[in-house]
Every structure is written in C-alpha cells, then in structure tokens.
C-alpha cells in the first residue's frame, strides 16, 4: 500500500517537473522576444541620432564645412539600412547661399557590429542627383581643402565606394556675360575613396552635341580642392552612336575610342573616330570619314587643342591643326583650324558637298585653308568662314559631253579647228575617237563668308588656253558674278575654218596681245544651272589684272 502511494507521488512530481521546464522555456522565449523588441526599439530611437551625428560629423571634418541634412531614416530588419535626403554642404567662410555639394537622396547599408566601430566602415553609398558647385577660379583657393590627411578620430565613417545616379559639375565664372561651364554625368562610380589616393571611376556622360553617351573609366585624384585643374586623371573612353544631325548642317553616326592622361586642365588625348555615313545637310551623299587625333583638353573649360587631326574622307587625306574653345560670350564653341590637303581627290569633296551625281570632275587636289566657325544657331554654311588656296591637277570631267566640249576648245585654242570639227561630228553621231582626253588644271584663292564665295585669281588652264576669273558666287541664291579674260595660243582666225576664218583675220591685230594669239575679256552671270557667258569690254582693264602675273597658254 505504501509503495503505491509513493509511486503516485513520484508520477505527480514528474508531471509537475515537466510542466515547470515548459513554462520556463516559454518564459525565456518571451523574454528573448521582448529583449529583441526592446533592442529594436532602442536601435530605432538611438541608431538614427547616432548615425545622423556620425554622418554630419564626418562630412564636417572631411570638408571643413557646415552640413545640413533634412532627413535620415534607419531600418533595422536587415542590419542597418540607412536613407537620407536633403544633404547640403556649405564651406565655412563662404557665402551660405549655394552649397559646395548637394544631394537629393543617399542610402547605405552597414552591419550591427559596424555601428560600434570607430571609424564605421561603409562598403557602398548610393546617391541620387548629386551636384558639385565650384566658384570662379580666383576664389577656389578660399575653399576648404578637399584632400589631405584628417585625424582618424574625426572620421566617424569611412566609405569604400560611391555609386551616383545623375550628377552635375558646375564651374562658375567671374567674367560678366559668360555662362558657367556645366558637365552632366548620367552615371558615376567611385572606388577606393580616400583623402590621399586616386579614386578608380567608371562613368556615363551625356554629350550634348553631337548627342550621345560617353562610357569612360580610369583613375582620378587625389582631388586638389585649391586648384582643381591640377588634379591628376587617366583612363579611356568609348563614344558610340553619336548623332551628328544634332549639329546644324551635317549628319551621320559617329563612334570614337581613345585614351587620356595628365592633369584636369591639361589632358593628353589620343583617339580615333569613325563615321561611315558622314554627310552635309541638303546634299545627302554619305561618305566614310575616319580620323586619328592627338589633342590637349582643358577639362576645366572644355577647350580642346588639336595637334593634329589626321582625317581620311573616302580616299582623300586631310590634316588639321587648331583649337575648339568656348565662345567669347560663354555660348557654344569657336572652331579655328589650319587645314592642309596634300593627297586628295577632288571627286571626294564634290561628292560630299554637291548634289550632282556623279561628281562633276575627277582629279588630284591640294588645298591650304584657314577654317573659322563661330558658335550660333544658324546653319553651318551661314556661319562658316574660309580663306585659302587650292590647286586641282589632271582634272577630267565626268560628263562625256562636257569633257568633249573641253577637248574641242583645247584643239581650237591650239589652232587645230579641223580636228575639233571631227571630234564634234563624232560626238553628234555617238561615236568614239582616238583623240586623247584633255586634262585641266584649276587653281585659285578664295574667301568664304556669310554664305558668299569670293574668288580671287581663279585660273582654269588647259592645252592651248587659260581662263582667268575673279568675282563672287552666292551659296544662298546660287548666282554667279564673275569677270575675267580668255587667252589662247592661236589667233582668232586660226581657231575656225572657211569664211569665218577669213572674217576674223581682220580682228586678229586687235585681239592679239604680246605672248598670246588672242585675248578677250569675258563675264559669267546668271545662275548655277543657267550661266550666261558673254564678252565684257566694259571691264577689260580690270580683267587684264586677273591674269597679268600669269604665264601664257
């Protein structure tokens, strides 16, 4: 009996023991949950001010500036997720109207353990709409140093990487009427951010004209706050699918690659461009245009100095040296170039510049041109200024009719009218002859301004004759106003046959000049499509000066 009682008591005691452990486990779990909630409550109410103080103190120490921060919020469910907005940094001792640095939004993530480290390590900070505003050049030395060693205890946060979505760099100017220089960056990534070492960067820049995106990567820094232009930079770039039609007067799709190195105000750039369909608006004859260039770029102003550009337009080589600098009023850019063409074909230039197809003539050409294009919204041809000389040799006309007419003119000017008549008859009958095709030489000096071409001492030479002209050609209205002389080897009576020859013998003494068989003043007026050629005895003395220093035919 006693054993049964003892057994029942032991069983009840075991049940009470099991219930006690379960209760204690439940209580411990509740305590743990309450502790976690308490920790979360503490983190939410203490991590935000702690992190806010660290962010503000770090930026104040880093930039020696007053820092404004509109908001900062912390999420504790996956470590510490931090989001902030309305960040502005104002340098001490400067007007507090425009911040040196501003960001609409930023965010970063860090672990719980990092919260209590000094300094706290942040692997990456993401920023949206970053702006950097630098004052005029003469005032930048008053800025706080953006580089240099800082006390470790002052740096409450250390950032390894910045990832920026949309950034804008503004370089203010003190010159009246001149606009600030603004650089727009679509995407920017900075690695190894430190006060005394260069940063690795990758960036996507939006190029306004020609419109397109530039992908670039390299190293930048350490940044020189007192003199930003002295900041080292090196890297490479890729510019693809640039639409040249965004530049008034031209068209095509350009791509470019290259490398650069130096200081921000003296960047040495070596690269190449390819435009398989370069064309002039209104002509619409695409031609391949490729270049290789060596240039010096001032990244603080955007000025570019070409030293040189070696271009190939289809089969023609062009060398240009000069500069592309900001306009005097701060709008656009001025382009000044010295262009040399030594190994080129006139048909390549005519194909890209003139609607007529095929090009009017073929031949070798040399040119020396001073090129000036001021900024403006007008079409390129209305702003373009050119001054130079050209020499076309071994020229032949692509039109069989025009070339045959030139051949006949040459034969008559040499005193061979019978052969000229045979050639004319063969042309009418649609037959070919063994007569060699005449090559021409064209040379002259020209000035182009305000869409008007001024020709000086234009000389057209072929066997037996020289034609010298001077005057103007309006590119807008396609009208001609030229005056000059024709000189031939043969006398007037020797250039024809039959009764015409007999009649002209009377005029030979009046038309003959020293060293030439005949000399006549002429003028060319009318339109490009319907030129009117006639004698011009009214201007014969002025026309004589056109060819007075040139040789006889």
XYZ file of C-alpha atoms in Angstrom:
553
model
C 0.000 0.000 0.000
C 2.796 2.325 0.925
C 4.606 1.554 -2.347
C 1.510 2.529 -4.404
C 1.290 5.863 -2.658
C 4.944 6.559 -3.241
C 4.605 5.665 -6.928
C 1.622 8.002 -7.372
C 3.507 10.820 -5.656
C 6.531 10.284 -7.912
C 4.350 10.394 -11.038
C 2.671 13.611 -9.959
C 6.039 15.091 -9.054
C 7.374 14.222 -12.570
C 4.384 15.875 -14.210
C 4.896 18.987 -12.121
C 8.626 18.941 -13.111
C 7.797 18.670 -16.850
C 5.324 21.495 -16.640
C 7.895 23.633 -14.894
C 10.502 23.223 -17.676
C 7.973 24.017 -20.393
C 6.905 27.107 -18.574
C 10.456 28.198 -18.048
C 11.229 27.690 -21.781
C 8.172 29.703 -22.767
C 9.105 32.445 -20.372
C 12.668 32.539 -21.755
C 11.306 32.796 -25.305
C 9.008 35.622 -24.294
C 11.880 37.379 -22.588
C 14.038 36.938 -25.706
C 11.312 38.344 -27.925
C 10.801 41.242 -25.561
C 14.547 41.812 -25.460
C 14.697 41.804 -29.298
C 11.799 44.195 -29.470
C 13.484 46.303 -26.862
C 16.737 46.231 -28.807
C 14.881 47.146 -31.983
C 13.075 49.901 -30.127
C 16.416 51.142 -28.775
C 18.035 50.871 -32.227
C 15.263 52.794 -33.919
C 15.351 55.525 -31.295
C 19.106 55.615 -30.762
C 20.692 54.414 -34.038
C 19.139 57.239 -36.067
C 20.557 60.079 -33.970
C 23.833 58.169 -33.568
C 24.191 57.648 -37.325
C 22.984 61.171 -38.089
C 25.691 62.553 -35.802
C 28.295 60.334 -37.452
C 27.290 61.385 -40.970
C 27.255 65.090 -40.108
C 30.493 64.961 -38.094
C 32.316 63.028 -40.828
C 31.261 65.471 -43.556
C 32.049 68.497 -41.417
C 35.511 67.135 -40.638
C 36.092 65.994 -44.231
C 35.127 69.267 -45.899
C 35.616 71.821 -43.071
C 32.042 72.920 -43.732
C 28.610 73.400 -42.254
C 26.370 70.446 -43.078
C 22.587 70.429 -43.469
C 20.671 67.154 -43.521
C 16.893 67.292 -43.927
C 16.152 63.708 -43.008
C 17.766 60.401 -42.080
C 15.864 57.149 -41.528
C 17.060 53.732 -40.330
C 15.592 50.269 -40.896
C 16.854 47.511 -38.582
C 15.376 44.367 -40.140
C 18.411 43.539 -42.317
C 21.242 45.119 -40.458
C 21.148 48.888 -40.646
C 19.529 50.246 -43.827
C 20.093 53.994 -43.869
C 18.345 56.502 -46.146
C 18.849 60.252 -46.121
C 17.673 63.252 -48.103
C 18.331 66.972 -48.485
C 22.095 66.884 -47.911
C 23.891 70.235 -48.357
C 27.490 71.148 -47.587
C 28.416 74.846 -47.162
C 32.127 75.747 -46.848
C 32.953 77.820 -43.766
C 33.924 81.393 -44.534
C 31.955 81.392 -47.812
C 28.516 82.834 -48.652
C 25.926 80.351 -47.426
C 23.614 80.679 -50.426
C 24.889 77.998 -52.843
C 26.206 74.734 -51.376
C 29.536 73.353 -52.488
C 27.988 69.867 -52.584
C 24.327 68.854 -52.559
C 22.489 65.544 -52.905
C 18.759 64.921 -53.139
C 18.936 61.401 -51.715
C 21.526 58.924 -50.417
C 21.466 55.475 -48.843
C 23.839 52.843 -47.469
C 23.837 49.559 -45.546
C 26.021 48.519 -42.615
C 26.018 45.752 -40.041
C 25.147 45.981 -36.354
C 28.736 45.352 -35.357
C 29.938 48.254 -37.572
C 27.732 50.668 -35.640
C 30.066 50.480 -32.662
C 33.362 50.627 -34.602
C 35.417 53.776 -34.857
C 35.534 54.635 -37.681
C 32.491 52.821 -39.034
C 33.121 51.086 -42.365
C 30.533 51.533 -45.146
C 31.134 49.457 -48.239
C 28.954 51.499 -50.635
C 26.945 54.722 -50.605
C 24.300 55.282 -53.291
C 23.498 58.893 -54.232
C 20.800 60.373 -56.477
C 21.067 63.831 -58.088
C 24.474 64.955 -56.872
C 25.639 68.486 -57.642
C 29.097 69.988 -57.156
C 29.338 73.783 -57.491
C 32.806 75.307 -57.726
C 33.161 79.120 -57.532
C 35.153 81.176 -60.078
C 38.783 80.188 -60.499
C 40.187 83.070 -58.475
C 38.005 82.183 -55.475
C 38.718 78.452 -55.292
C 41.789 78.797 -53.078
C 39.468 80.028 -50.326
C 37.641 76.690 -50.381
C 38.325 74.184 -47.613
C 40.886 71.544 -48.623
C 39.184 68.538 -50.184
C 42.301 66.434 -49.751
C 44.920 65.990 -47.086
C 45.185 63.782 -44.044
C 42.465 64.019 -41.425
C 42.583 62.890 -37.845
C 41.389 59.302 -37.631
C 39.088 60.102 -34.702
C 37.437 62.855 -36.771
C 36.486 60.350 -39.438
C 33.442 58.670 -37.864
C 32.582 56.910 -41.154
C 34.884 55.531 -43.877
C 33.313 54.893 -47.312
C 34.866 52.493 -49.814
C 32.666 53.180 -52.852
C 30.235 55.791 -54.202
C 27.557 54.940 -56.763
C 25.957 58.115 -58.173
C 22.856 58.266 -60.349
C 22.829 61.630 -62.161
C 25.444 64.206 -61.247
C 26.240 67.731 -62.362
C 29.500 69.648 -62.029
C 29.226 73.444 -62.355
C 32.290 75.670 -62.762
C 31.256 79.262 -62.123
C 32.907 82.213 -63.846
C 33.569 85.773 -62.739
C 33.515 87.171 -66.294
C 30.404 89.319 -66.979
C 28.019 87.851 -69.513
C 29.762 84.491 -69.580
C 27.770 81.402 -68.670
C 29.117 78.831 -66.196
C 30.544 75.601 -67.546
C 28.288 72.645 -66.727
C 29.153 68.950 -67.051
C 26.281 66.432 -66.890
C 27.058 62.881 -65.771
C 24.379 60.214 -66.139
C 26.157 57.593 -64.006
C 29.287 57.708 -61.833
C 31.004 55.083 -59.703
C 33.993 55.877 -57.468
C 36.096 53.211 -55.725
C 38.883 53.411 -53.155
C 37.742 56.720 -51.789
C 40.488 58.172 -49.623
C 41.904 61.611 -48.903
C 45.395 60.894 -50.217
C 44.991 58.379 -53.013
C 43.484 58.354 -56.505
C 39.966 57.051 -56.959
C 39.023 54.492 -59.563
C 35.994 55.612 -61.549
C 33.550 54.455 -64.162
C 31.117 56.975 -65.594
C 28.494 57.564 -68.252
C 28.473 61.146 -69.527
C 25.780 62.739 -71.648
C 27.340 64.642 -74.541
C 25.007 67.443 -75.739
C 26.405 67.918 -79.278
C 26.668 65.565 -81.012
C 24.152 63.927 -78.727
C 25.242 60.579 -77.316
C 26.624 58.826 -74.262
C 30.314 58.507 -73.418
C 31.427 55.489 -71.387
C 34.668 56.136 -69.536
C 36.785 54.530 -66.815
C 40.094 55.283 -65.141
C 41.699 56.918 -62.098
C 41.060 60.389 -60.745
C 42.845 62.262 -57.960
C 43.799 62.908 -55.319
C 41.487 65.879 -55.853
C 43.141 69.280 -55.493
C 40.469 71.499 -53.940
C 42.544 74.680 -54.039
C 43.376 74.176 -57.725
C 41.067 71.544 -59.282
C 42.842 71.854 -62.622
C 45.972 70.290 -61.128
C 44.112 67.079 -60.217
C 45.650 64.017 -61.977
C 43.425 61.937 -64.259
C 43.997 58.942 -66.520
C 41.722 56.487 -68.309
C 39.996 55.509 -71.535
C 36.631 56.260 -73.179
C 34.150 54.887 -75.704
C 31.706 57.176 -77.523
C 29.145 55.300 -79.645
C 26.110 56.126 -81.792
C 26.664 59.896 -81.668
C 24.071 61.573 -83.886
C 25.821 64.280 -85.917
C 22.489 65.626 -87.159
C 22.174 67.410 -83.798
C 24.853 69.769 -85.197
C 23.234 72.105 -87.707
C 24.373 71.432 -91.273
C 25.849 67.924 -91.059
C 24.724 64.338 -90.464
C 25.926 60.807 -89.811
C 26.561 58.496 -86.870
C 29.944 58.826 -85.172
C 31.800 56.438 -82.879
C 35.061 57.164 -81.086
C 37.521 55.437 -78.762
C 40.641 56.738 -77.068
C 42.880 57.063 -74.036
C 43.722 60.092 -71.902
C 46.122 61.096 -69.135
C 47.510 64.192 -67.445
C 46.040 66.885 -65.225
C 42.432 68.014 -65.368
C 43.447 71.302 -67.044
C 45.922 69.603 -69.417
C 44.631 66.197 -70.533
C 46.502 64.493 -73.362
C 44.032 62.546 -75.516
C 44.878 60.083 -78.285
C 41.980 58.520 -80.130
C 40.145 57.801 -83.324
C 36.695 58.373 -84.796
C 34.681 56.543 -87.424
C 31.720 57.994 -89.312
C 30.708 55.614 -92.104
C 27.925 57.905 -93.349
C 29.184 61.482 -92.931
C 27.099 63.918 -94.963
C 26.223 67.579 -95.383
C 22.584 68.518 -94.856
C 20.742 69.178 -98.084
C 23.246 67.188 -100.150
C 22.655 63.781 -98.540
C 25.568 61.967 -100.158
C 27.016 59.864 -97.306
C 30.776 59.302 -97.354
C 33.065 57.432 -94.908
C 35.054 59.829 -92.707
C 37.662 58.424 -90.307
C 40.140 60.308 -88.125
C 43.056 59.766 -85.766
C 43.902 62.598 -83.433
C 46.251 63.852 -80.732
C 44.727 66.600 -78.626
C 45.177 68.602 -75.434
C 41.953 69.148 -73.483
C 41.388 71.587 -70.639
C 38.787 69.764 -68.570
C 38.051 72.881 -66.501
C 36.930 74.913 -69.535
C 36.189 72.337 -72.225
C 38.764 73.920 -74.560
C 40.415 71.461 -76.965
C 43.657 71.953 -78.898
C 44.143 69.641 -81.892
C 47.783 68.664 -82.542
C 46.870 67.312 -85.128
C 43.854 65.519 -86.597
C 44.616 63.151 -89.478
C 41.411 62.522 -91.389
C 40.507 60.351 -94.349
C 37.417 61.248 -96.396
C 36.865 58.211 -98.586
C 40.229 58.229 -100.465
C 41.446 61.719 -99.504
C 43.784 62.623 -96.664
C 43.299 65.788 -94.599
C 45.461 67.187 -91.802
C 44.022 69.800 -89.416
C 45.577 71.681 -86.515
C 43.822 74.219 -84.351
C 41.509 74.673 -81.406
C 37.924 74.295 -80.276
C 37.387 76.809 -77.457
C 34.452 78.284 -75.578
C 32.691 81.189 -77.258
C 33.549 84.670 -76.073
C 30.071 85.166 -74.640
C 30.091 81.769 -72.948
C 27.736 80.254 -75.530
C 28.864 77.338 -77.688
C 32.364 76.900 -79.054
C 34.593 78.630 -81.582
C 36.476 76.378 -84.008
C 39.680 77.649 -85.609
C 41.652 75.252 -87.797
C 44.508 75.278 -90.244
C 43.711 72.588 -92.807
C 46.212 71.076 -95.224
C 45.200 68.740 -98.041
C 48.108 67.164 -99.950
C 46.987 63.693 -101.050
C 43.372 64.032 -102.041
C 40.860 63.633 -104.844
C 38.544 66.423 -105.890
C 35.732 63.923 -106.561
C 35.596 63.015 -102.850
C 34.982 66.626 -101.828
C 32.473 67.226 -104.614
C 30.574 64.054 -103.738
C 30.008 65.124 -100.135
C 29.391 68.825 -100.865
C 27.434 68.935 -104.178
C 24.126 67.281 -105.052
C 25.191 66.448 -108.619
C 25.864 62.751 -109.145
C 28.343 61.591 -110.253
C 30.762 64.337 -109.148
C 31.465 66.968 -111.805
C 35.144 66.059 -112.210
C 37.936 63.754 -111.133
C 41.499 64.782 -110.339
C 44.137 65.346 -107.688
C 43.729 68.341 -105.395
C 45.859 70.249 -102.895
C 44.494 72.859 -100.507
C 45.567 75.126 -97.684
C 42.623 76.543 -95.774
C 42.068 78.659 -92.670
C 38.807 77.480 -91.119
C 36.761 79.502 -88.615
C 33.328 78.559 -87.293
C 31.828 80.777 -84.571
C 29.059 79.496 -82.286
C 25.436 80.169 -83.150
C 22.101 78.634 -84.013
C 22.282 79.403 -87.745
C 23.213 76.721 -90.271
C 26.888 75.894 -90.638
C 27.151 77.450 -94.118
C 25.806 80.754 -92.786
C 28.425 80.877 -90.003
C 31.390 79.329 -91.775
C 34.456 81.439 -92.676
C 37.116 80.039 -95.027
C 40.221 81.526 -96.575
C 42.738 79.664 -98.653
C 44.049 78.408 -101.954
C 43.610 75.258 -104.000
C 45.257 73.510 -106.936
C 43.487 70.803 -108.977
C 45.652 68.925 -111.495
C 44.926 66.269 -114.143
C 41.243 67.106 -113.913
C 38.767 65.366 -116.200
C 35.035 65.965 -116.330
C 32.799 63.006 -115.554
C 30.203 64.135 -118.141
C 31.218 62.892 -121.607
C 29.547 65.917 -123.241
C 31.353 68.464 -121.058
C 34.677 66.692 -121.494
C 34.221 66.569 -125.283
C 33.424 70.299 -125.340
C 36.616 70.945 -123.348
C 38.594 68.782 -125.781
C 37.237 70.765 -128.723
C 38.031 74.074 -127.010
C 41.603 72.927 -126.437
C 42.059 71.873 -130.077
C 40.720 75.192 -131.403
C 42.840 77.181 -128.924
C 45.905 75.340 -130.272
C 44.937 76.228 -133.859
C 43.555 72.768 -134.802
C 39.965 73.539 -135.879
C 39.726 70.580 -138.322
C 40.370 68.051 -135.521
C 37.881 69.903 -133.357
C 35.222 69.541 -136.071
C 35.930 65.818 -136.394
C 35.505 65.411 -132.641
C 32.251 67.380 -132.718
C 30.842 65.234 -135.538
C 31.787 62.031 -133.730
C 30.020 63.320 -130.633
C 26.845 64.010 -132.611
C 26.997 60.557 -134.215
C 27.593 58.912 -130.850
C 30.967 57.538 -131.930
C 34.249 57.385 -130.048
C 37.541 58.715 -131.395
C 41.215 58.094 -130.765
C 41.668 61.734 -129.772
C 43.235 61.888 -126.262
C 41.148 63.367 -123.477
C 42.397 66.727 -122.303
C 43.282 67.219 -118.643
C 42.751 70.568 -116.989
C 44.375 72.456 -114.144
C 42.369 74.713 -111.843
C 43.876 76.892 -109.155
C 42.850 79.937 -107.219
C 42.420 81.854 -103.994
C 39.117 82.176 -102.220
C 37.318 83.645 -99.205
C 34.016 82.286 -97.922
C 31.910 84.357 -95.528
C 28.186 84.972 -94.996
C 27.340 82.183 -97.473
C 29.158 84.049 -100.263
C 32.262 82.772 -102.031
C 34.728 85.428 -103.173
C 37.110 84.125 -105.855
C 40.438 85.805 -106.434
C 42.660 84.978 -109.391
C 40.797 81.819 -110.341
C 42.729 80.184 -113.182
C 41.482 77.432 -115.474
C 44.264 76.092 -117.702
C 44.138 73.539 -120.487
C 46.394 72.897 -123.502
C 46.254 75.999 -125.693
C 44.216 78.268 -123.373
C 43.989 79.987 -119.996
C 40.813 81.418 -118.486
C 41.243 83.781 -115.559
C 38.300 84.861 -113.428
C 37.502 86.806 -110.272
C 34.196 87.607 -108.603
C 31.547 86.147 -106.330
C 29.265 83.144 -106.062
C 26.273 83.267 -103.707
C 25.660 79.944 -101.958
C 22.197 81.069 -100.880
C 20.873 82.140 -104.267
C 23.239 80.014 -106.422
C 24.099 83.072 -108.547
C 27.351 83.941 -110.335
C 29.035 87.288 -110.904
C 32.469 86.612 -112.420
C 34.697 88.699 -114.693
C 37.949 87.777 -116.377
C 39.886 87.018 -119.550
C 40.419 84.243 -122.040
C 43.883 83.830 -123.559
C 44.601 81.404 -126.371
C 47.723 80.165 -128.095
C 46.178 80.534 -131.554
C 44.849 83.729 -133.091
C 41.105 84.107 -133.608
C 41.272 83.283 -137.321
C 43.252 80.102 -136.596
C 40.544 78.645 -134.382
C 37.968 78.215 -137.176
C 37.781 77.429 -140.901
C 36.194 78.717 -144.083
C 34.743 82.176 -144.396
C 34.698 82.676 -140.614
C 38.458 82.379 -140.589
C 38.765 84.986 -143.342
C 36.497 87.435 -141.497
C 38.380 87.010 -138.223
C 41.716 87.828 -139.841
C 40.575 91.445 -139.776
C 40.146 91.241 -135.997
C 43.410 89.382 -135.294
C 45.555 92.541 -134.856
C 43.080 93.949 -132.319
C 42.686 90.720 -130.333
C 46.319 89.648 -130.341
C 48.412 90.606 -127.309
C 52.118 90.158 -126.559
C 52.856 86.466 -125.964
C 49.346 85.243 -126.833
C 47.396 84.670 -130.035
C 44.140 86.170 -128.702
C 42.933 87.823 -125.519
C 39.255 88.533 -124.786
C 37.521 89.956 -121.707
C 34.541 87.849 -120.551
C 31.917 87.765 -117.838
C 29.810 84.968 -116.374
C 26.495 85.844 -114.770
C 23.214 84.131 -114.039
C 22.517 81.022 -112.015
C 24.488 77.877 -111.378
C 22.215 75.863 -113.656
C 21.975 78.519 -116.409
C 25.189 80.553 -116.520
C 25.373 83.341 -119.113
C 28.803 83.837 -120.722
C 29.447 86.965 -122.769
C 32.165 89.434 -123.776
C 32.914 92.164 -121.243
C 34.813 95.013 -122.873
C 33.492 97.345 -120.154
C 35.777 95.710 -117.563
C 38.666 94.775 -119.864
C 41.262 96.775 -117.914
C 40.244 95.247 -114.580
C 40.055 91.797 -116.139
C 43.582 92.186 -117.509
C 44.873 92.385 -113.941
C 43.394 88.950 -113.188
C 45.947 87.269 -115.456
C 48.679 89.885 -115.577
C 51.047 87.833 -113.401
C 50.238 84.501 -115.038
C 52.004 82.739 -117.860
C 50.849 82.496 -121.431
C 48.971 79.379 -122.593
